[in-house]
Amino acid sequence: MRFQLRHQLTATYLLVSLITAGVTYAWVVLTSEHRLNELTLEYQTREMQQEVIAWYKAEQSWEGFEAYFKELHPPHFKKPNSTTVNKHPLYSDPKEDPRPKRHGIVTAENIALISYLRFKKGEFIPPAYFDQSEPIYLDGKLIARIIPPEATGLSINSRNRVFLDNIHNILMFAIFVGVITSLLLGVILSRWLLKPLEQIHQAISSMAKGRLKQKVKVKASNELGELASGFNSMSSNIAKADQKKRQLTADITHDLNTPIQVISGYIEMAQHGAIELDEKRLSLIASELGLIERLVKDMNLLAKTDTKTLKLDITQVSISELMTSVHHRFEPRCHAKVISLDLDLVEPLPTLDLDRNRMLQVLGNLVDNAIRHTPKQGLISLTATANEAYCEIKVTDTGCGIEADQLPYIFDRFYRAESSRSGDEGNSGLGLSITKGLLEMQGGEISVSSDGLSGSEFTVRLPVGN
């Protein structure tokens, strides 16, 4: 049987309330009678002390004290053939115990002033009975002692029992009100606390039905608020990933469609005898097939970098030698386009554990991209510096630049920044995505900056301690 979390929270509040109320009630019940006995005994003892002091201060002797005390504290226990009972708050109900539980009063010389246990007035009481006695002083002189009742405490008489019963009734009413209040608060608080979770559950259900872009309101600043914010971020990322997947499919279809149409057009015309597949046309078909092959290889390379399954040939690579090789490789091409290619190596540069061929591919993609977007008389700079933490390689051009709103997407697959950067023949839009993937597999990272007017700058960072 499935219980909702709201009901579980409400039950938890109710259980905690019941346990707290039960413990409180048990503690009060178990201790109130004993504590009331102590207070009653203490009160009566203090009252007797005042009576003894008042008598002795006035009479300066104990002659006649017993009659005085009996008048103040008449005996209550049932005598033979007695039909009435004289009750006193100090003593027990005679129906419960016909034997009185009385204090004892002795002089400083331990002589009983009233009957106590088996001792009668005027008899000597041994000090063994004085363990918990209360001494009575007058002007600093010990004049008497009060001995507590002989039984183990006083029983509660009917009036005190009524008092305790009232306490129990009040406690039961308070527990009832507390439980009802806890139940109501549990229902209200559980609704309030679980509202974000309910919203997230509804949003997840919508995502399961295909509506990926969901957002829940974040009102709380606690863990539930953080959960809601995290869900919103996750939902947004999933929606973006789905959009990128759809865009990727469309881009692949578009990039494959053009060469396939060209090839199928020539073949169809040749089959109908409209044209003859001479060497020029066959060369064109081969070129279109090359575009398809390169696109498939690029996609396969990206898939391997995504899954981290690309095998790397890691060796000791000198950054100076790597940069020099890239410069020599592209210098003739830049010379043909009347573009200056500068190389600036700030020595000393480290030797790092890298895949040399893949790094040549990374830097080749960046330089090739710079050449395609740099006009004649332009400048491309290759710079390498290093510190204790990382080695930094920069490829800077004086081309058309990249708009600021396009910079966050420049490394996305099939993304072409602008018309001037998207019309290059043979450019699949995967070069920068491949560059980023290859760098990340080797522990590096890449970033780009541009003012949108006077060129762009790509920065590669490789950790020195990789």
Short mmCIF file of C-alpha atoms in Angstrom, two decimals, residues 37 40-42 44-45 48 90-92 99-105 116-117 129 132-134 146-155:
data_model
loop_
_atom_site.label_atom_id
_atom_site.label_comp_id
_atom_site.label_asym_id
_atom_site.label_seq_id
_atom_site.Cartn_x
_atom_site.Cartn_y
_atom_site.Cartn_z
CA ASN A 37 3.50 14.80 49.90
CA THR A 40 2.51 19.02 52.61
CA LEU A 41 5.01 17.56 55.05
CA GLU A 42 7.24 20.61 54.76
CA GLN A 44 3.05 21.07 58.36
CA THR A 45 6.54 20.85 59.82
CA MET A 48 4.47 22.99 64.02
CA LEU A 90 -2.09 16.31 57.39
CA TYR A 91 -3.19 12.74 57.86
CA SER A 92 -4.53 9.90 55.80
CA ARG A 99 -3.68 4.29 62.25
CA PRO A 100 -2.50 7.94 62.48
CA LYS A 101 0.72 9.02 60.86
CA ARG A 102 1.87 11.66 63.31
CA HIS A 103 4.87 13.85 63.89
CA GLY A 104 6.85 13.46 67.03
CA ILE A 105 7.99 16.40 69.20
CA TYR A 116 4.91 9.13 69.27
CA LEU A 117 4.99 5.53 68.12
CA TYR A 129 14.86 8.27 65.65
CA GLN A 132 15.54 13.29 59.63
CA SER A 133 14.34 15.43 62.50
CA GLU A 134 14.04 19.21 62.28
CA ILE A 146 10.23 17.66 65.31
CA ILE A 147 10.42 14.08 64.07
CA PRO A 148 8.73 13.28 60.71
CA PRO A 149 5.78 10.85 60.66
CA GLU A 150 6.72 7.27 61.35
CA ALA A 151 5.43 5.87 58.03
CA THR A 152 7.05 6.30 54.58
CA GLY A 153 5.44 9.65 53.89
CA LEU A 154 1.92 10.95 54.25
CA SER A 155 -1.02 9.60 52.34
#
